[in-house]
C-alpha positions as protocol buffer text, in pm:
chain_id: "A"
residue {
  index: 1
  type: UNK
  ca { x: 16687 y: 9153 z: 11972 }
}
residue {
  index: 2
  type: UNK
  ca { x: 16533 y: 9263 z: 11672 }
}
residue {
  index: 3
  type: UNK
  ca { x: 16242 y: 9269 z: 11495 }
}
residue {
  index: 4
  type: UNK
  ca { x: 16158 y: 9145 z: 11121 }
}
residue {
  index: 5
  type: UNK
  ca { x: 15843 y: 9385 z: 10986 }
}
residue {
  index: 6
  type: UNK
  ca { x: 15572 y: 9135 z: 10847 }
}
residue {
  index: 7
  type: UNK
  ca { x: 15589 y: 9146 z: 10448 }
}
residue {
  index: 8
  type: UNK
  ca { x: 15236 y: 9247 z: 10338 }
}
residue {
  index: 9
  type: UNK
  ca { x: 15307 y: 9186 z: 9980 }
}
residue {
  index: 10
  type: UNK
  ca { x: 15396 y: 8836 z: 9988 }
}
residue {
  index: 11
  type: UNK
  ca { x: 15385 y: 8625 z: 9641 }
}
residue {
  index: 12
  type: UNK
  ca { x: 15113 y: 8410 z: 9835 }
}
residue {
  index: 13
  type: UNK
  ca { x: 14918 y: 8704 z: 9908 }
}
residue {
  index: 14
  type: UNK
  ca { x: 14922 y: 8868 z: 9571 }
}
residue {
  index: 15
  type: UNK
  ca { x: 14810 y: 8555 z: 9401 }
}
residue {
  index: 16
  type: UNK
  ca { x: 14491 y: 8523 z: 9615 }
}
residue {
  index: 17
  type: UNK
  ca { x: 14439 y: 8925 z: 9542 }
}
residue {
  index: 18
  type: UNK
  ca { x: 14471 y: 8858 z: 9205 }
}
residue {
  index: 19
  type: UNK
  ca { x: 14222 y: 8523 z: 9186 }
}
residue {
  index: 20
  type: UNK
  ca { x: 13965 y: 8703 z: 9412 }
}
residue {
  index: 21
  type: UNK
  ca { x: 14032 y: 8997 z: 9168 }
}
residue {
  index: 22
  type: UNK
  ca { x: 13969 y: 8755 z: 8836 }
}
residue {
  index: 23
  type: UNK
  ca { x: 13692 y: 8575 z: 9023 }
}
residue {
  index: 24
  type: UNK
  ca { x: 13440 y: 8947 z: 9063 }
}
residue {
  index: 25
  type: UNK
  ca { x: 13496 y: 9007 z: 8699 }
}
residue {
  index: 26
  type: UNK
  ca { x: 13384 y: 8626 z: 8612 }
}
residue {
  index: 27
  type: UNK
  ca { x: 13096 y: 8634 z: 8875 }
}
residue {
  index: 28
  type: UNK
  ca { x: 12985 y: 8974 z: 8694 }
}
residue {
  index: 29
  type: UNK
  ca { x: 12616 y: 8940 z: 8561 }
}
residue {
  index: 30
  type: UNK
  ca { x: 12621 y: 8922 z: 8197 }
}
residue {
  index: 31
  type: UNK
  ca { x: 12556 y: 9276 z: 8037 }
}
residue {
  index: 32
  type: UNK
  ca { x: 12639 y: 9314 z: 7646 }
}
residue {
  index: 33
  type: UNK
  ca { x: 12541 y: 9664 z: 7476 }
}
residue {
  index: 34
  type: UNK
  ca { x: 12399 y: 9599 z: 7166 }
}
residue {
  index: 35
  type: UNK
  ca { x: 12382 y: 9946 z: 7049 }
}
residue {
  index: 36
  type: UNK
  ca { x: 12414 y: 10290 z: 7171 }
}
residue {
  index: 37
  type: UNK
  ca { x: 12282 y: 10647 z: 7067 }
}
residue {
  index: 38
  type: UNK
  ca { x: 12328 y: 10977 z: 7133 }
}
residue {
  index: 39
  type: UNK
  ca { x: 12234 y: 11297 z: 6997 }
}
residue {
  index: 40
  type: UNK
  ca { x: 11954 y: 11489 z: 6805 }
}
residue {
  index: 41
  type: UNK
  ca { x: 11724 y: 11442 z: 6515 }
}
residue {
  index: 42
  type: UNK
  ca { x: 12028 y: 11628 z: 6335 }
}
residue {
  index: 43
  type: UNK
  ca { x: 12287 y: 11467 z: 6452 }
}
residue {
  index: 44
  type: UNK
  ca { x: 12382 y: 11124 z: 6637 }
}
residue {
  index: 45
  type: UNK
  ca { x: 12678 y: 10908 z: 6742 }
}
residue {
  index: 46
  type: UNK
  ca { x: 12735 y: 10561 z: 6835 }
}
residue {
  index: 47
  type: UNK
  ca { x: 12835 y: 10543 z: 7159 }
}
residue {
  index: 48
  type: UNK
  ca { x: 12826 y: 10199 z: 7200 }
}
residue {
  index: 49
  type: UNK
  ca { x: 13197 y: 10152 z: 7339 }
}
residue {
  index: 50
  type: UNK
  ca { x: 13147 y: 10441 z: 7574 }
}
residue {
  index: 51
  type: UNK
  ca { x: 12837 y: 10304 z: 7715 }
}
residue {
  index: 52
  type: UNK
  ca { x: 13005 y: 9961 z: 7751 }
}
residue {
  index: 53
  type: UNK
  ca { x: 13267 y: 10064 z: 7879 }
}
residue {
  index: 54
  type: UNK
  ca { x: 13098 y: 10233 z: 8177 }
}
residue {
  index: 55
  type: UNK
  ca { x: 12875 y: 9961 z: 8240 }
}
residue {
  index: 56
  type: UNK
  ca { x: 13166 y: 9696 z: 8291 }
}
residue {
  index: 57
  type: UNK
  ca { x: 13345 y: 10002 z: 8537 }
}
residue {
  index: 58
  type: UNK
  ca { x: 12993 y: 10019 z: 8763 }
}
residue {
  index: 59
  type: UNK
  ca { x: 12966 y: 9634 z: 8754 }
}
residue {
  index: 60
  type: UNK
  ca { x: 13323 y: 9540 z: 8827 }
}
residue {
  index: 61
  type: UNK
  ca { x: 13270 y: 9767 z: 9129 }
}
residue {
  index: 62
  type: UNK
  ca { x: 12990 y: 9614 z: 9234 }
}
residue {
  index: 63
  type: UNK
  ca { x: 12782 y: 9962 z: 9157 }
}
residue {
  index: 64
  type: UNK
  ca { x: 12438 y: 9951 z: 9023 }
}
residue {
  index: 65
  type: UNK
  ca { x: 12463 y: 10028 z: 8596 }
}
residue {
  index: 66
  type: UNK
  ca { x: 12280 y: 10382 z: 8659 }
}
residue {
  index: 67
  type: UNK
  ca { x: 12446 y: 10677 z: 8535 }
}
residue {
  index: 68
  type: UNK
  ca { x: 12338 y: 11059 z: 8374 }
}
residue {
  index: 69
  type: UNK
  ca { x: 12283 y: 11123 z: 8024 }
}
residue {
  index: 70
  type: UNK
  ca { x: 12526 y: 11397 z: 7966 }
}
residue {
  index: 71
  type: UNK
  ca { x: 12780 y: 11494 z: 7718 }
}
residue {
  index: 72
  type: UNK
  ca { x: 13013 y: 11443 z: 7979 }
}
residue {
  index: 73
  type: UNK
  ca { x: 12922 y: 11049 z: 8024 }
}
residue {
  index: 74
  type: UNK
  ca { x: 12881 y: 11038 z: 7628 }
}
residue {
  index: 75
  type: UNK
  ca { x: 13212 y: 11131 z: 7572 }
}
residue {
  index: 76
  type: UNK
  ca { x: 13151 y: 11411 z: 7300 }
}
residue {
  index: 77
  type: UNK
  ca { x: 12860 y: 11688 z: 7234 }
}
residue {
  index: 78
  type: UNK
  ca { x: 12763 y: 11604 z: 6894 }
}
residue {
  index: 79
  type: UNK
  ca { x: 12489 y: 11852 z: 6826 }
}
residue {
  index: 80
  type: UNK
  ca { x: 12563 y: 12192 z: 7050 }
}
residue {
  index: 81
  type: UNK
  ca { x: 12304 y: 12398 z: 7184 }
}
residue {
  index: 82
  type: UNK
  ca { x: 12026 y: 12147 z: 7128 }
}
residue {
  index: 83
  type: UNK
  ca { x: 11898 y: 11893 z: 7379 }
}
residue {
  index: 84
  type: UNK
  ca { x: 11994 y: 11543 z: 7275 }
}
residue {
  index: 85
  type: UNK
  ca { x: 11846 y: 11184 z: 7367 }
}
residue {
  index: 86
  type: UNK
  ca { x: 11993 y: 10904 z: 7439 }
}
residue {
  index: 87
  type: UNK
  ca { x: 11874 y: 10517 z: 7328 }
}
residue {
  index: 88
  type: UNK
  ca { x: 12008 y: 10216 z: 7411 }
}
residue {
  index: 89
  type: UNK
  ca { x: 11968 y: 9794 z: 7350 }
}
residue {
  index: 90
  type: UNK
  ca { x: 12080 y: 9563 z: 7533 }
}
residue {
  index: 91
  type: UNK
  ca { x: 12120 y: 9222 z: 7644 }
}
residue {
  index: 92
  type: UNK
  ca { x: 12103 y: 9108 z: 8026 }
}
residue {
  index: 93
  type: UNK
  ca { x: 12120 y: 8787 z: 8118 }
}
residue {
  index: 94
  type: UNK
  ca { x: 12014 y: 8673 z: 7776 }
}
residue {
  index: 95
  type: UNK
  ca { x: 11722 y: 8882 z: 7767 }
}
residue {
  index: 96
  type: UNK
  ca { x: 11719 y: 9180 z: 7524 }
}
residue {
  index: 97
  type: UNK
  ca { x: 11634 y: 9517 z: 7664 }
}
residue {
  index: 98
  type: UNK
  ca { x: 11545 y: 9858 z: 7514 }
}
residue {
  index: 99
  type: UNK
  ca { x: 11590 y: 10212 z: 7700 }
}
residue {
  index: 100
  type: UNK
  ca { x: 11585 y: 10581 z: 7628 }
}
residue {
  index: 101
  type: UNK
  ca { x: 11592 y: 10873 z: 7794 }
}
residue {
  index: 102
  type: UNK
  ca { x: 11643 y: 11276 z: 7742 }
}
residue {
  index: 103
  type: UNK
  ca { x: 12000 y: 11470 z: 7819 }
}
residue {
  index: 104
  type: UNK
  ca { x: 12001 y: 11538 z: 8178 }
}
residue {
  index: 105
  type: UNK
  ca { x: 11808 y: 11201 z: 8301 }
}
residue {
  index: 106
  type: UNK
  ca { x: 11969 y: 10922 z: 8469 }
}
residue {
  index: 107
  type: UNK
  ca { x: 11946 y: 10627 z: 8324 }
}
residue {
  index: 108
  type: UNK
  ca { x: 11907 y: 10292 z: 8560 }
}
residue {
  index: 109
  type: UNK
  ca { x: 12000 y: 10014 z: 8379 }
}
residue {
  index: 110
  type: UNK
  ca { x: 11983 y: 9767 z: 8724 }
}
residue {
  index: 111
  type: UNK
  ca { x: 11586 y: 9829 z: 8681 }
}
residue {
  index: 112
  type: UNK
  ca { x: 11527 y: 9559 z: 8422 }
}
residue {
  index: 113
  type: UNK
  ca { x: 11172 y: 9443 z: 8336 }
}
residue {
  index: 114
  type: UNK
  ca { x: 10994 y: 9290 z: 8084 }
}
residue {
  index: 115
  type: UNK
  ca { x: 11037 y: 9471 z: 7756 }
}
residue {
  index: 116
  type: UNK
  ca { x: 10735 y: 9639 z: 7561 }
}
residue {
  index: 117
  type: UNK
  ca { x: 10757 y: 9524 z: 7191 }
}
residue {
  index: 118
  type: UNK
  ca { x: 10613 y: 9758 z: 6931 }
}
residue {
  index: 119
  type: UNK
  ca { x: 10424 y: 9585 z: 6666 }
}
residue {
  index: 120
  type: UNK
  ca { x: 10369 y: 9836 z: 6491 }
}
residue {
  index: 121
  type: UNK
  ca { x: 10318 y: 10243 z: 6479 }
}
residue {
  index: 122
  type: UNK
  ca { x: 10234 y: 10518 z: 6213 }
}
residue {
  index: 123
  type: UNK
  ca { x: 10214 y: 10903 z: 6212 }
}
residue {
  index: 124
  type: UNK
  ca { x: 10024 y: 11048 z: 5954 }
}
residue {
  index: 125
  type: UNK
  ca { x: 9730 y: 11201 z: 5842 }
}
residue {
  index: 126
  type: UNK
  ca { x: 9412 y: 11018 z: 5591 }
}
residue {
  index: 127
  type: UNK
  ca { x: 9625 y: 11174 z: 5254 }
}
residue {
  index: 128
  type: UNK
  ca { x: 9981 y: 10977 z: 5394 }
}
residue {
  index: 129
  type: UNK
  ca { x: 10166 y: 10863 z: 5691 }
}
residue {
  index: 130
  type: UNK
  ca { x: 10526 y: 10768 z: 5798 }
}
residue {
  index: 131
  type: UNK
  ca { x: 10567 y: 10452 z: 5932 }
}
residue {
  index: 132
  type: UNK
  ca { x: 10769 y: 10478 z: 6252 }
}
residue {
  index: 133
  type: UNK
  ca { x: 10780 y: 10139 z: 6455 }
}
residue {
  index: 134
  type: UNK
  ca { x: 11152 y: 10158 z: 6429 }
}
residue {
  index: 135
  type: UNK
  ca { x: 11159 y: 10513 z: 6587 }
}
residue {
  index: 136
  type: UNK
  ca { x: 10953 y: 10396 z: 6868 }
}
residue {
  index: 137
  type: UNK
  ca { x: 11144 y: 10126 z: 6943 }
}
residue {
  index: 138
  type: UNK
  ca { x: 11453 y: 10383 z: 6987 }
}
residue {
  index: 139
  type: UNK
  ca { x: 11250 y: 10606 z: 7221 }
}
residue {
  index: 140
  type: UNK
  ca { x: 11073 y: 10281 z: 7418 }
}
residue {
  index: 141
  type: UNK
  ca { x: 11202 y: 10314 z: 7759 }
}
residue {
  index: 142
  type: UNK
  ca { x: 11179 y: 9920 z: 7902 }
}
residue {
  index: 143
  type: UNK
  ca { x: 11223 y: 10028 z: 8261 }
}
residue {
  index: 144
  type: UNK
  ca { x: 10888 y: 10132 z: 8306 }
}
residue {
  index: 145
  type: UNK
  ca { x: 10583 y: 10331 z: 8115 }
}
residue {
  index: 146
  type: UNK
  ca { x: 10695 y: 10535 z: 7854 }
}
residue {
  index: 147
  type: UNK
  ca { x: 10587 y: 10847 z: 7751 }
}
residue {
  index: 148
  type: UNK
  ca { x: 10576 y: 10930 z: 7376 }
}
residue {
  index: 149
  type: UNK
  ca { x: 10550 y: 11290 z: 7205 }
}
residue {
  index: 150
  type: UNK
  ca { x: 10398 y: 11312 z: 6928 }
}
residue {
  index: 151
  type: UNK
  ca { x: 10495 y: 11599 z: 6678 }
}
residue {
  index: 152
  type: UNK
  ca { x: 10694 y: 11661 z: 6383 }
}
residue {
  index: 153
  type: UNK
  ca { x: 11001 y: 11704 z: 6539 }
}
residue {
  index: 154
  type: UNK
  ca { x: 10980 y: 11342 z: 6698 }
}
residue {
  index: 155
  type: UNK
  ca { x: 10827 y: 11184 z: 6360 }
}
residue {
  index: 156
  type: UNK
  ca { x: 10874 y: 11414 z: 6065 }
}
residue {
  index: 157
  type: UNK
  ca { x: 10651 y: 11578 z: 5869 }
}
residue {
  index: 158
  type: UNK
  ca { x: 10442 y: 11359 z: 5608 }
}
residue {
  index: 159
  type: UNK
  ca { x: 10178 y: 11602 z: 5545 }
}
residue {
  index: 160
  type: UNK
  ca { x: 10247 y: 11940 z: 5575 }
}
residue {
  index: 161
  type: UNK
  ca { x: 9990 y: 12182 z: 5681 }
}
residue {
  index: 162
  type: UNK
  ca { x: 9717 y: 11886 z: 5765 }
}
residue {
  index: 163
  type: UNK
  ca { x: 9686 y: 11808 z: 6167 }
}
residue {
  index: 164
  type: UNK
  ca { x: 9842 y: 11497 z: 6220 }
}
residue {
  index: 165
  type: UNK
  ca { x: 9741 y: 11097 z: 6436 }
}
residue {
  index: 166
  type: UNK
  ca { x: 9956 y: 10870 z: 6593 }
}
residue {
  index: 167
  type: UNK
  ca { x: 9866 y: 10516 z: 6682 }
}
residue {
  index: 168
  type: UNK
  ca { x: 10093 y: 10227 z: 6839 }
}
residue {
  index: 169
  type: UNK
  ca { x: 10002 y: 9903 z: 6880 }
}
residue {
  index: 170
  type: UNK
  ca { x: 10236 y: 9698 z: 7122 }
}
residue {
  index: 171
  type: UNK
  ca { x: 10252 y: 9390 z: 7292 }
}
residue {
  index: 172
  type: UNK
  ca { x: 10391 y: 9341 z: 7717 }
}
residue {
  index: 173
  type: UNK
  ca { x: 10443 y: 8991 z: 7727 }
}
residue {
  index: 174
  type: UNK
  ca { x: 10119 y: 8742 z: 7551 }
}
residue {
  index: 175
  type: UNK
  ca { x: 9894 y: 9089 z: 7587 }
}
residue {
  index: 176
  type: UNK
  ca { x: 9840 y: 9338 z: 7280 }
}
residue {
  index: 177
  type: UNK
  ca { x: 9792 y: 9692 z: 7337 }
}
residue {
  index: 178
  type: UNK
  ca { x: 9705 y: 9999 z: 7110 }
}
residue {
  index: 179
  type: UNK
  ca { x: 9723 y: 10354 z: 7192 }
}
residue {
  index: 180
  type: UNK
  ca { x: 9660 y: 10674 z: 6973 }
}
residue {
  index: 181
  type: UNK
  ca { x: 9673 y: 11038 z: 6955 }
}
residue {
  index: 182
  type: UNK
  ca { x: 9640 y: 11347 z: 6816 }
}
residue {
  index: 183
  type: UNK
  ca { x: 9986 y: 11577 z: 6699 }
}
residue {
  index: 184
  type: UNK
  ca { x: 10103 y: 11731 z: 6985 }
}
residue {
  index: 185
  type: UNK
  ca { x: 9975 y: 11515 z: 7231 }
}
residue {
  index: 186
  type: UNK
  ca { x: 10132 y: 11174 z: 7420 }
}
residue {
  index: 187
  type: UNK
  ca { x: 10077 y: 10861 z: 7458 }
}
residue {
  index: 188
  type: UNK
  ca { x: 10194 y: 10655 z: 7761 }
}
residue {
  index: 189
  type: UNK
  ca { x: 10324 y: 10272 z: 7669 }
}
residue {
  index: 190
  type: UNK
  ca { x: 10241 y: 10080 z: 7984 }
}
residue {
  index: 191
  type: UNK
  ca { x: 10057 y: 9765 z: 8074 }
}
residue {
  index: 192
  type: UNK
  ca { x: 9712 y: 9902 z: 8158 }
}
């Protein structure tokens, strides 16, 4: 008598794989990178298909979206021998997001919260400033309270020789916040 071995790859089989398969990727929570950065004050790259394309890998198996800022996960080195940053936007679940974080950090993207908006922030001195809301907004890390530097090499120089100020006002949710200090000093965005 003898014996018939049990197919394992029946056409029956494969098609539930395959639904199951298609079903994950549908039941994946929507995550769209806006944009991506990554690099120095020199030089930068988009590296918004990289970054997508890693957060769609960790999703689709079932990973949380954290991962380490390195040229390595970046894809390239664009400025060597300098220590780059990374900034990112994007939308979860319909709800914009904003993130950034040094080389050498790890990023957790799964941490979403609510997102600090700058209204507004200059760097500057009484004879001229820079206005640099947009730059802020690049560094803001939306995970949590961020930490901001504030020197020339962040902001850029608008009046050379002449000690510098920054101030940031910003809002968490319905509440307004302002923070300022001197060049070389920080500031930490959070809701206190």
């Amino acid at each position: 008598m003898s014996e018939t071995p049990a197919n394992t790859n029946s056409p029956q089989q494969t098609a539930t794989t395959q639904t199951t398969a298609e079903q994950a990727v549908n039941s994946m929570p929507e995550f769209i990178v806006i944009w991506a950065n990554y690099g120095s004050v020199n030089k930068s790259v988009d590296v918004t298909c990289i970054v997508q394309a890693l957060v769609t890998e960790l999703l689709a198996k079932g990973e949380p979206v954290k991962f380490k800022v390195s040229n390595d996960h970046m894809g390239c080195n664009p400025d060597k021998a300098v220590n780059k940053s990374f900034a990112i936007q994007f939308n979860y679940q319909g709800q914009n997001y904003s993130l950034a974080a040094m080389e050498g950090e790890e990023v957790d993207l799964s941490l979403v919260a609510p997102t600090i908006n700058v209204l507004g922030a200059v760097y500057g001195c009484s004879k001229g400033c820079f206005d640099v809301t947009a730059k802020v907004s690049a560094l803001l890390d939306s995970v949590g309270p961020t930490r901001i530097f504030a020197d020339n090499a962040t902001f850029g120089d608008p009046c050379k020789g002449v000690k510098k100020s920054f101030s940031v006002r910003y809002a968490i949710g319905e509440t307004i916040y302002t923070r300022t200090c001197k060049e070389d000093e920080s500031v930490e965005l959070a809701a206190s």
